[in-house]
XYZ file of C-alpha atoms in Angstrom:
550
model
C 0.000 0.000 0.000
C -2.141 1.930 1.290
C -2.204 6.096 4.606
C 1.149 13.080 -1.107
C 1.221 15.950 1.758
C -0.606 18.180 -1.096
C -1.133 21.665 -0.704
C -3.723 23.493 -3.298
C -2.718 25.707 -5.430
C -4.375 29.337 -4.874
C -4.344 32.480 -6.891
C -3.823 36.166 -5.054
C -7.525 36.495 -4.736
C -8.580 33.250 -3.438
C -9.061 35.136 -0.243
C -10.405 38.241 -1.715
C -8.019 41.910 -1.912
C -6.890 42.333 2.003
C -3.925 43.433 2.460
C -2.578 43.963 6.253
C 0.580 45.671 6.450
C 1.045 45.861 10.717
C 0.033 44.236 13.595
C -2.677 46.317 14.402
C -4.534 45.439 11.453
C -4.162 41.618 11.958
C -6.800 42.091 14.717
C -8.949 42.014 12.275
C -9.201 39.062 11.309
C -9.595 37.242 14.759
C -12.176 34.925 15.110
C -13.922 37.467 17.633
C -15.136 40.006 14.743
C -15.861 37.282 12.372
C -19.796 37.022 14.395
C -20.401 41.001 14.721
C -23.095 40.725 11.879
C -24.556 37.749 9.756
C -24.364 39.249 5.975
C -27.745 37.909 3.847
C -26.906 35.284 1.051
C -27.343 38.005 -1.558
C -25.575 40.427 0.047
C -28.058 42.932 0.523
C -28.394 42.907 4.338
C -27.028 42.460 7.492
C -28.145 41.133 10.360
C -27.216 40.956 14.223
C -29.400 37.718 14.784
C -28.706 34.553 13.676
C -32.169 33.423 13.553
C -32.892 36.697 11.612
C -31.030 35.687 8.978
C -32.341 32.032 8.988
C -35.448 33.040 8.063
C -34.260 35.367 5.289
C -32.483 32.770 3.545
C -35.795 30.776 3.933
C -38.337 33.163 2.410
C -35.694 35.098 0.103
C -33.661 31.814 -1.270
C -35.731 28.816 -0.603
C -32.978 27.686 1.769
C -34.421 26.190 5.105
C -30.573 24.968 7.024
C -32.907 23.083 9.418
C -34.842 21.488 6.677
C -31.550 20.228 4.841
C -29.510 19.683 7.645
C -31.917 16.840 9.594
C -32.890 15.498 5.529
C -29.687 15.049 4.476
C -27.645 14.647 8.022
C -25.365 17.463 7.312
C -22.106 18.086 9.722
C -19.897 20.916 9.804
C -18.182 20.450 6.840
C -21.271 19.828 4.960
C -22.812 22.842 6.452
C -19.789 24.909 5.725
C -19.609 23.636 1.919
C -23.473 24.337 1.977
C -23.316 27.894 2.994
C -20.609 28.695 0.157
C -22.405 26.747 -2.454
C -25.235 28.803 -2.462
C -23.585 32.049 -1.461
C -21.868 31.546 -5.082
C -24.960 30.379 -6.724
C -26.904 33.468 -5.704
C -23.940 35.931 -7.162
C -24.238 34.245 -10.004
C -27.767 35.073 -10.165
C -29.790 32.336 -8.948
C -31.712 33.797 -6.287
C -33.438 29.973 -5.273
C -30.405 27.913 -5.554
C -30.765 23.897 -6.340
C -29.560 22.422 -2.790
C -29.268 19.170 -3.248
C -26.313 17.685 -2.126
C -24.792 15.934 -5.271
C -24.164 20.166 -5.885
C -22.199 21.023 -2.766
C -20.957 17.622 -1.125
C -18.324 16.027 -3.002
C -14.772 17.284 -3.352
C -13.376 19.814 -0.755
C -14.168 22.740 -3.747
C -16.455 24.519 -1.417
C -14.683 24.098 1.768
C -13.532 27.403 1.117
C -15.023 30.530 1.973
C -16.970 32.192 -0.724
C -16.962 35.590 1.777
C -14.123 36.980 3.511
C -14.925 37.361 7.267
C -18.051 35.319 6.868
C -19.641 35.195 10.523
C -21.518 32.712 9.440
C -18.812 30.040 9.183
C -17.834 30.407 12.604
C -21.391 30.041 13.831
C -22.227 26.687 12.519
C -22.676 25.022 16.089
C -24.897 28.037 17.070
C -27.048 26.760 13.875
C -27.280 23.760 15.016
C -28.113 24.954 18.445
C -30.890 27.220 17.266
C -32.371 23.945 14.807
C -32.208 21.886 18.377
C -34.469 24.596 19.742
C -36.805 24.938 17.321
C -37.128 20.899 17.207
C -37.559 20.896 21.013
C -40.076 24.243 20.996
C -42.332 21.865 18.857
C -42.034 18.778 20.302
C -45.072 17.137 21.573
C -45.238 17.926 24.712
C -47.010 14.188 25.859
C -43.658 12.581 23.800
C -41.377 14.400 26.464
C -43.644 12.946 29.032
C -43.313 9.702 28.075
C -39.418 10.180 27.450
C -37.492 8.664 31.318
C -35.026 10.332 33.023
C -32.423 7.680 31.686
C -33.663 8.956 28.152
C -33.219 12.466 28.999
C -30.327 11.792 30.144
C -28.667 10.185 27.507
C -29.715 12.777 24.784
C -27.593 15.305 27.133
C -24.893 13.347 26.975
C -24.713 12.705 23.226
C -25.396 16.559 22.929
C -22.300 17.629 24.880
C -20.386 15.357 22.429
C -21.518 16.550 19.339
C -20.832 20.032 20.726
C -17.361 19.226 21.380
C -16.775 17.774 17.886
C -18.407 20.960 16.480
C -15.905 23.315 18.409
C -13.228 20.511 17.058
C -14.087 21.224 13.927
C -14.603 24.999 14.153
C -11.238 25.526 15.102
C -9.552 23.147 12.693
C -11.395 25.085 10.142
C -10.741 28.841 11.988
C -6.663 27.684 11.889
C -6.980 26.842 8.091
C -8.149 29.695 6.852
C -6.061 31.809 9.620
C -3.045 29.988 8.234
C -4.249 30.383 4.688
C -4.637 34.002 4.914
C -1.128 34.521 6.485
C 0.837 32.483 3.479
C -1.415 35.427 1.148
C 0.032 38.123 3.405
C 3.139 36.838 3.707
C 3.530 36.503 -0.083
C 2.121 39.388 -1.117
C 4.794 41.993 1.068
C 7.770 39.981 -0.358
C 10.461 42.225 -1.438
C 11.966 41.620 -4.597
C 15.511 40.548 -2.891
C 13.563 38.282 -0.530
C 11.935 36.666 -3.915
C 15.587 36.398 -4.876
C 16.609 34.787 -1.983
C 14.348 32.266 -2.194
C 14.944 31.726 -5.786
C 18.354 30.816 -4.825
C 16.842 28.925 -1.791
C 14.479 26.853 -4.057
C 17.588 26.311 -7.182
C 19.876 24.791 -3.918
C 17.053 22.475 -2.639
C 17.398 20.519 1.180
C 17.502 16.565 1.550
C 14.327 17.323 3.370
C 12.572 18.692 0.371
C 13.444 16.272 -1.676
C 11.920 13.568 0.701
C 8.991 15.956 0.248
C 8.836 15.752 -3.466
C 9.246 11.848 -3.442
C 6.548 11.630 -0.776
C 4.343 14.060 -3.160
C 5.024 11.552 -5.740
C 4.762 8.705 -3.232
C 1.041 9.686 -2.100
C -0.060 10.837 -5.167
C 0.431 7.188 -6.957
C -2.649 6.381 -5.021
C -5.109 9.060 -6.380
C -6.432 6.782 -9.171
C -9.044 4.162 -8.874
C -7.112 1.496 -10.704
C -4.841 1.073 -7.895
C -7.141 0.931 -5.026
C -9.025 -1.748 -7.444
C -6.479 -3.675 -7.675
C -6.076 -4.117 -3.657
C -10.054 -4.531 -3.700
C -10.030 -7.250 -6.008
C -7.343 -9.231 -4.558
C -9.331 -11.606 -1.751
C -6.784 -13.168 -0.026
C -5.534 -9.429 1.406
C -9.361 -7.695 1.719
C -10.832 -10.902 3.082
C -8.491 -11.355 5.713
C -8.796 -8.339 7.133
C -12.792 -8.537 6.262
C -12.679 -11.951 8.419
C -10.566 -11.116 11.168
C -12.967 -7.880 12.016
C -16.530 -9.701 11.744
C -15.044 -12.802 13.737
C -14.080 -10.334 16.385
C -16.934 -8.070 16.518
C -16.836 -8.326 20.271
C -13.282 -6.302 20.666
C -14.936 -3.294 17.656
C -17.971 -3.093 19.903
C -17.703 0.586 21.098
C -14.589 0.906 20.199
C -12.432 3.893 19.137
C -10.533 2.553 15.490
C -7.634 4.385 13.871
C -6.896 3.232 9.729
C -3.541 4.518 8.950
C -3.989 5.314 5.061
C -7.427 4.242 4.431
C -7.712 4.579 0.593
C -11.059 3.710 -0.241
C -12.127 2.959 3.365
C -13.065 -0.431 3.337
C -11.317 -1.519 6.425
C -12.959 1.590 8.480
C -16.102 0.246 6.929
C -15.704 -3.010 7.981
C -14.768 -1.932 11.411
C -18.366 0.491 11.599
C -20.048 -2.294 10.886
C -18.553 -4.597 13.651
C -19.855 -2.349 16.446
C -16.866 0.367 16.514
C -18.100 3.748 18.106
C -15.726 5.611 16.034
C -13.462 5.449 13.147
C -10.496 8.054 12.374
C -9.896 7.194 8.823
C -6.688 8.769 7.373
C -4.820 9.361 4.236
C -2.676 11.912 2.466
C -3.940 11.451 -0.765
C -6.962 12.844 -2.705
C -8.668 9.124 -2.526
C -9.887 10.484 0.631
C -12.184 12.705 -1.231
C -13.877 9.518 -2.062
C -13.225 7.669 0.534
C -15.551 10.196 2.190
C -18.352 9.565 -0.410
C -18.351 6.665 0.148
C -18.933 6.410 3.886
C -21.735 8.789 3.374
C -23.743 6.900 0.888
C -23.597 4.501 3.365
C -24.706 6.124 6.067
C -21.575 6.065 8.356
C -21.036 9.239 8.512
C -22.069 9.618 12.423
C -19.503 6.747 12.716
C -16.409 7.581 10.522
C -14.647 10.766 10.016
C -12.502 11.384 7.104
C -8.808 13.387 7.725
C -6.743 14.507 4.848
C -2.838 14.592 5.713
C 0.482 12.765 6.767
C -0.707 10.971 10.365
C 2.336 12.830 11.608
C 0.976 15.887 10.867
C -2.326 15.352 11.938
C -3.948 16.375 15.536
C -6.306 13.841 15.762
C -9.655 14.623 17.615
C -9.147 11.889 20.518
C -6.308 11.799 22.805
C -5.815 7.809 22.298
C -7.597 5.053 20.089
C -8.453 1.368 21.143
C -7.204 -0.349 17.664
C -4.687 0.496 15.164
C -5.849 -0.967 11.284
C -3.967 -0.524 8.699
C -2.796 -2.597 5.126
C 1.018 -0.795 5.481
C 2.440 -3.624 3.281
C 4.711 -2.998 0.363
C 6.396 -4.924 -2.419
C 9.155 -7.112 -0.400
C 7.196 -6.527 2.609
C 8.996 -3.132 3.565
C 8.620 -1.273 -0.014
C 7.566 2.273 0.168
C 8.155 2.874 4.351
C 4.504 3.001 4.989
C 5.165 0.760 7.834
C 7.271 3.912 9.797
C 3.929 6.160 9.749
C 2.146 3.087 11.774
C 4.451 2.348 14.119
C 4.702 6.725 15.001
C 0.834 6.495 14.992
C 0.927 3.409 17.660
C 3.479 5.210 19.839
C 1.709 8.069 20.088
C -2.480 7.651 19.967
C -2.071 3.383 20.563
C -3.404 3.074 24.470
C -1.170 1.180 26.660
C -3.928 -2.103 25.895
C -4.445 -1.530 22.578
C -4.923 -3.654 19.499
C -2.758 -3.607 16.452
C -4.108 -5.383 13.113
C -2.129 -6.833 11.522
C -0.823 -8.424 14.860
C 2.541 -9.895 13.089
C 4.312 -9.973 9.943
C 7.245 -12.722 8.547
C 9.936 -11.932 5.722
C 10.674 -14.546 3.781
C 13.074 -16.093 1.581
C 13.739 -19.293 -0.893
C 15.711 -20.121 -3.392
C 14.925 -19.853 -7.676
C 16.396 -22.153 -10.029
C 15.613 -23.764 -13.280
C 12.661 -21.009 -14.080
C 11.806 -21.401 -17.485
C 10.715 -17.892 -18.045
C 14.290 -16.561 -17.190
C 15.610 -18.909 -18.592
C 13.544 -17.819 -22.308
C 14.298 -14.096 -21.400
C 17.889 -14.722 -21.110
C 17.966 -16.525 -24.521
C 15.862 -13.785 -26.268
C 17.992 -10.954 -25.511
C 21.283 -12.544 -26.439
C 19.973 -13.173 -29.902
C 17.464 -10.239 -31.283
C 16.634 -10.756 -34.735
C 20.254 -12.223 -35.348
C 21.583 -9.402 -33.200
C 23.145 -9.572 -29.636
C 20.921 -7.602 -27.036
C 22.276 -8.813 -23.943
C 23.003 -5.484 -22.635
C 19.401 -5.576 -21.935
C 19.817 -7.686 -19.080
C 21.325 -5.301 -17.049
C 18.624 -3.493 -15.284
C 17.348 -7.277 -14.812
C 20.196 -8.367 -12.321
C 20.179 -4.427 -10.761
C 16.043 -3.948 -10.006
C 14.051 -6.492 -7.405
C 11.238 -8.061 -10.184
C 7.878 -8.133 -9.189
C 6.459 -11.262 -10.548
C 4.534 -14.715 -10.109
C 6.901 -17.266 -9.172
C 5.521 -20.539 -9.975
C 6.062 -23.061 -7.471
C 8.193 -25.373 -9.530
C 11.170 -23.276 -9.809
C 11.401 -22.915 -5.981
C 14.063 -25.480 -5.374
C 13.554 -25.179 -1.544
C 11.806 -24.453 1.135
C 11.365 -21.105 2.385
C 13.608 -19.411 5.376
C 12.558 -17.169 8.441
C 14.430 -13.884 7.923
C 12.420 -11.609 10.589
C 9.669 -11.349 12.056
C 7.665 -8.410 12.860
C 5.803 -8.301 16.015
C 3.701 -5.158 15.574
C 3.231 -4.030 19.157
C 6.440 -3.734 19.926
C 8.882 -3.339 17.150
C 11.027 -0.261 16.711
C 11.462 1.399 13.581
C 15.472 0.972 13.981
C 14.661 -2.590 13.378
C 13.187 -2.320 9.996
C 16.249 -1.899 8.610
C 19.645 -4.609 9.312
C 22.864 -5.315 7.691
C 22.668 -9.003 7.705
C 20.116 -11.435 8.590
C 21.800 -15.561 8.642
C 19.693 -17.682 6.198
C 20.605 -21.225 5.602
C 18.774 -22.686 2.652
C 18.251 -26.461 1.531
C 17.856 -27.403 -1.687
C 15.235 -30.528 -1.883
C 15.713 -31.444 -5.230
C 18.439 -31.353 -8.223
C 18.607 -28.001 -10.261
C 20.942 -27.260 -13.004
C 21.028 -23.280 -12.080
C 20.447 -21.053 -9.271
C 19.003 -18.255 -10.839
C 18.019 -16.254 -7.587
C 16.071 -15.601 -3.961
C 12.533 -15.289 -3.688
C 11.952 -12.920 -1.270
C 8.144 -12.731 0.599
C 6.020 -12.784 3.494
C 3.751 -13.858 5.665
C 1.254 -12.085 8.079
C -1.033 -12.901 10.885
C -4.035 -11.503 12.765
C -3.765 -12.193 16.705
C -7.256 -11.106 18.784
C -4.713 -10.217 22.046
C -1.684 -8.398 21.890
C -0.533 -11.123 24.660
C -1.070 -13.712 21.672
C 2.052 -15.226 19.490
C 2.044 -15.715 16.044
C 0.825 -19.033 16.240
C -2.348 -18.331 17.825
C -3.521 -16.489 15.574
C -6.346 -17.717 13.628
C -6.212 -15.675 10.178
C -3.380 -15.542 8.355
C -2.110 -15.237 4.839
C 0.864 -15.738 2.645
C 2.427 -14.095 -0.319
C 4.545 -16.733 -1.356
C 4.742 -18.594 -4.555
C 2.646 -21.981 -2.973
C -0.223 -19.861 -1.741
C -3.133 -18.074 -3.399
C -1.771 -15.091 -5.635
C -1.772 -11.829 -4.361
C -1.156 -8.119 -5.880
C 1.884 -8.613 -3.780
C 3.670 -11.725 -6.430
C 6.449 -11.861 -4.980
C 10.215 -9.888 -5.388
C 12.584 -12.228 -7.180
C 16.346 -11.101 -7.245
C 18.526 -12.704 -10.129
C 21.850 -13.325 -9.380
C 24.073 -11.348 -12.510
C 26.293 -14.594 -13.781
C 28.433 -12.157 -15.360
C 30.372 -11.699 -11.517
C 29.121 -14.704 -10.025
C 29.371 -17.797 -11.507
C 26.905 -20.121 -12.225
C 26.180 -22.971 -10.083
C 23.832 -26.067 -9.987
C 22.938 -27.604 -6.970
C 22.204 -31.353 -5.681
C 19.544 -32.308 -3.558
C 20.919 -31.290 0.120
C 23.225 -28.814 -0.484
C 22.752 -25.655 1.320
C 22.869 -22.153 0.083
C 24.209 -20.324 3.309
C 24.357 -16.383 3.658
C 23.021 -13.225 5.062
C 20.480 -10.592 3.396
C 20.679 -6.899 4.142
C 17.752 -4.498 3.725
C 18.297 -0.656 4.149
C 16.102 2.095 2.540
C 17.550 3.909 -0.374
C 19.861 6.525 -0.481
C 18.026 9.178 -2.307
C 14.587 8.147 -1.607
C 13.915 6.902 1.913
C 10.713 4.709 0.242
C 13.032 3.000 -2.116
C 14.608 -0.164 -0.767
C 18.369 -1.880 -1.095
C 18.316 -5.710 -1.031
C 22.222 -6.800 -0.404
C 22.686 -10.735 -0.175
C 26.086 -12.384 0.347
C 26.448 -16.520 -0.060
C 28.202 -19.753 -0.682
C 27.184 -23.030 -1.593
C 27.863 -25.611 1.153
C 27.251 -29.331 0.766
C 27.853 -32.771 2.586
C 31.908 -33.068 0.951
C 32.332 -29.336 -0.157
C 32.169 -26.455 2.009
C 33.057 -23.213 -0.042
C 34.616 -20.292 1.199
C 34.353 -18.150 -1.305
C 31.344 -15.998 -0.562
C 29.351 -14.037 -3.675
C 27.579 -10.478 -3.284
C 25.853 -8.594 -4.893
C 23.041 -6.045 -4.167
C 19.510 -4.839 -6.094
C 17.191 -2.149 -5.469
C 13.173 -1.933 -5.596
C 12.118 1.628 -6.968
């Protein structure tokens, strides 16, 4: 996988033609003065009462907030991209804007404010408030009679949290725009040596913006659909997860849930629907604009809320969650570094008892030989058409191939090289110099072509639980049910090692290395050294040689 740090491009008046040149005048933008007067949605008027203007926008614009907010189950950030929807709509002359939500909902396009210094936006929980009066004004009043103190009760309590996660929300939104409006500032009183300077700045770039740009590129490789159906599609990974979650309903039930780059959202959905009281479903790419769709038009919104952004970056809106889910897993198990955002996210929201799924992952490696399809690629490329290609091989002995090994040219059987115990492993341990391997070859081959390199992981209901109790697992490897994941085959180059066949019981002893790459901490290095060892030879002379997965 799945979990760029994207920021949208604005032009100088996104945020209208202010222009505040001391401190004094930044006082006007604090949140304070944004409520001194509700301005009407065409402009015209201004009012001091909220409910004032409520009823303008119903007679004037056909736009009851009550009405549409209890139809369509609005939140803040629907009732935000509401009130700029149709304060655009009536500037553009339609005075009894079409409100329904396909218009407004989707895409964050209208999370922006139409208005400067619209009161309005920073008033959406005293809507709300004034809708809950209204609703209780004319209520029955033989209903509330018949509603118990326990009832009562309860409906307090769920009010005070709804109010908190509208003030949550007010000032997540209050800091965006405050933050927003200071970049504008900020840019607009550069002097032209200060744009100098940071030409030079930007032509001389940091090692930490270029781990910027390759997360940018990193993150936005998952805005497409085809990827995310691709992970769908393959059953062995969704079902897994799908299984582990309904089996366990009884550790969801209530439960706060954290998924670590969500992508579509299907493991957030599959943990609303197992009894979880709330989901924080995260990702830093634009799929989250969906992913959010699609929890609506399935009517978990009340249950899981959609943040856009690195998890590191993110204030979440809970101190600590019960469960950590998350599909972190790359190409060779570690591809792409995913796993280093999960294991920050369990150290700081994970509480002391808390859940990680997956529970455990296992690296694993075999050996290749006698592979017919290398064994045809290597013969193409050395004669082309009567011409010799073989340079072609090159990149073929320096990348990690991603590939379907079939289980016939896996000579042996496959090696422990680490295991991953997710509640506890450090992120210094995701990366070693050499790990022993000792392989056994079970039958005659006439070449070792290479390692096949895979893994293994496993879904414990306790984080007191090893491994092997755990009662849903899957593998990647090449005698399992294929995955998206293949597996990562490294050749060995027989142009600096030479070519060996093996006998049934000889051992191919060594030690891998794995280290993220140089330039791009997402890339990975695969470095293997090894000898051939059997029952009357033992040979000293070790090979190496080292690939990378980019």
């Amino acid at each position: 996988m799945s979990a760029s740090n994207h920021q949208s491009e604005t032009s100088d008046d996104d945020f209208g033609p202010n222009t505040l040149d001391d401190e004094d005048e930044w006082k006007d933008i604090e949140p304070e003065d944004f409520t001194n007067s509700f301005v009407s949605f065409d402009g015209s008027t201004k009012f001091s009462d909220l409910k004032d203007f409520l009823q303008d926008a119903k007679d004037n614009h056909g736009v009851d907030l009550f009405d549409l907010t209890d139809r369509h189950g609005l939140e803040t950030y629907g009732m935000i991209k509401l009130i700029n929807y149709v304060r655009e709509r009536v500037s553009q002359g339609l005075v009894r804007p079409d409100v329904s939500p396909e218009n407004f909902l989707e895409g964050d396009r209208y999370m922006r404010p139409f208005m400067d210094d619209d009161a309005l936006l920073y008033s959406i929980d005293d809507i709300f408030d004034v809708a809950k009066q209204q609703a209780h004004c004319s209520a029955n009043e033989s209903t509330k009679e018949r509603m118990s103190d326990e009832d009562i009760q309860d409906l307090l309590k769920l009010n005070n949290q709804l109010r908190e996660q509208l003030k949550y929300y007010r000032n997540a939104y209050q800091e965006a725009y405050l933050e927003n409006l200071d970049l504008k500032v900020r840019n607009g009183n550069k002097t032209k040596e200060q744009s100098t300077n940071e030409d030079h700045n930007t032509r001389h770039s940091t090692e930490k913006s270029k781990d910027k740009d390759h997360d940018t590129h990193y993150f936005s490789s998952y805005d497409h659909s085809d990827i995310h159906e691709t992970m769908l599609r393959d059953s062995v990974r969704t079902n897994a997860y799908r299984d582990f979650i309904y089996e366990n309903k009884n550790l969801f039930a209530g439960k706060v849930v954290l998924d670590v780059g969500c992508g579509t959202g299907i493991l957030s959905l599959f943990c609303a629907k197992a009894g979880a009281a709330k989901v924080i479903a995260v990702d830093n790419s634009s799929i989250i604009d969906k992913a959010r769709e699609i929890v609506y038009v399935n009517g978990l919104s009340d249950t899981i809320h959609c943040l856009r952004g690195k998890i590191e970056e993110l204030t979440l809106p809970v101190k600590h969650v019960d469960i950590i889910v998350s599909e972190w897993m790359g190409y060779c198990l570690m591809y792409e570094a995913m796993l280093d955002s999960v294991i920050w996210a369990r150290d700081r929201y994970l509480s002391p008892d808390g859940l990680m799924i997956p529970s455990h992952a296992t690296l694993r490696l075999s050996l290749l030989g006698d592979d017919d399809e290398i064994a045809d690629k290597v013969a193409y490329w050395s004669s082309v058409y009567g011409f010799d290609m073989s340079c072609m091989l090159a990149r073929a002995y320096d990348d990690v191939e991603v590939r379907t090994v079939r289980p016939k040219a896996v000579p042996s059987r496959s090696e422990t090289l680490l295991q991953l115990p997710l509640h506890t492993i450090r992120k210094d341990e995701l990366t070693f110099n050499g790990v022993d391997f000792v392989l056994r070859a079970e039958r005659d081959i006439d070449q070792l072509q290479g390692f096949v390199i895979h893994f293994d992981i496993a879904f414990a209901a306790s984080r007191e639980h090893d491994i092997q109790e755990a009662k849903v697992t899957f593998s990647t490897g090449p005698s399992g049910q294929e995955t998206h994941w293949q597996q990562a085959v490294a050749l060995i180059d027989t142009s600096t090692a030479k070519a060996v066949s093996l006998n049934s019981g000889e051992q191919v002893c060594g030690e891998l290395g794995l280290r993220k790459g140089d330039e791009n901490s997402r890339d990975l290095e695969v470095t293997i050294n090894w000898r051939i060892k059997s029952a009357t030879t033992d040979s000293e002379a070790m090979s190496r040689q080292s690939w990378r997965m980019h």
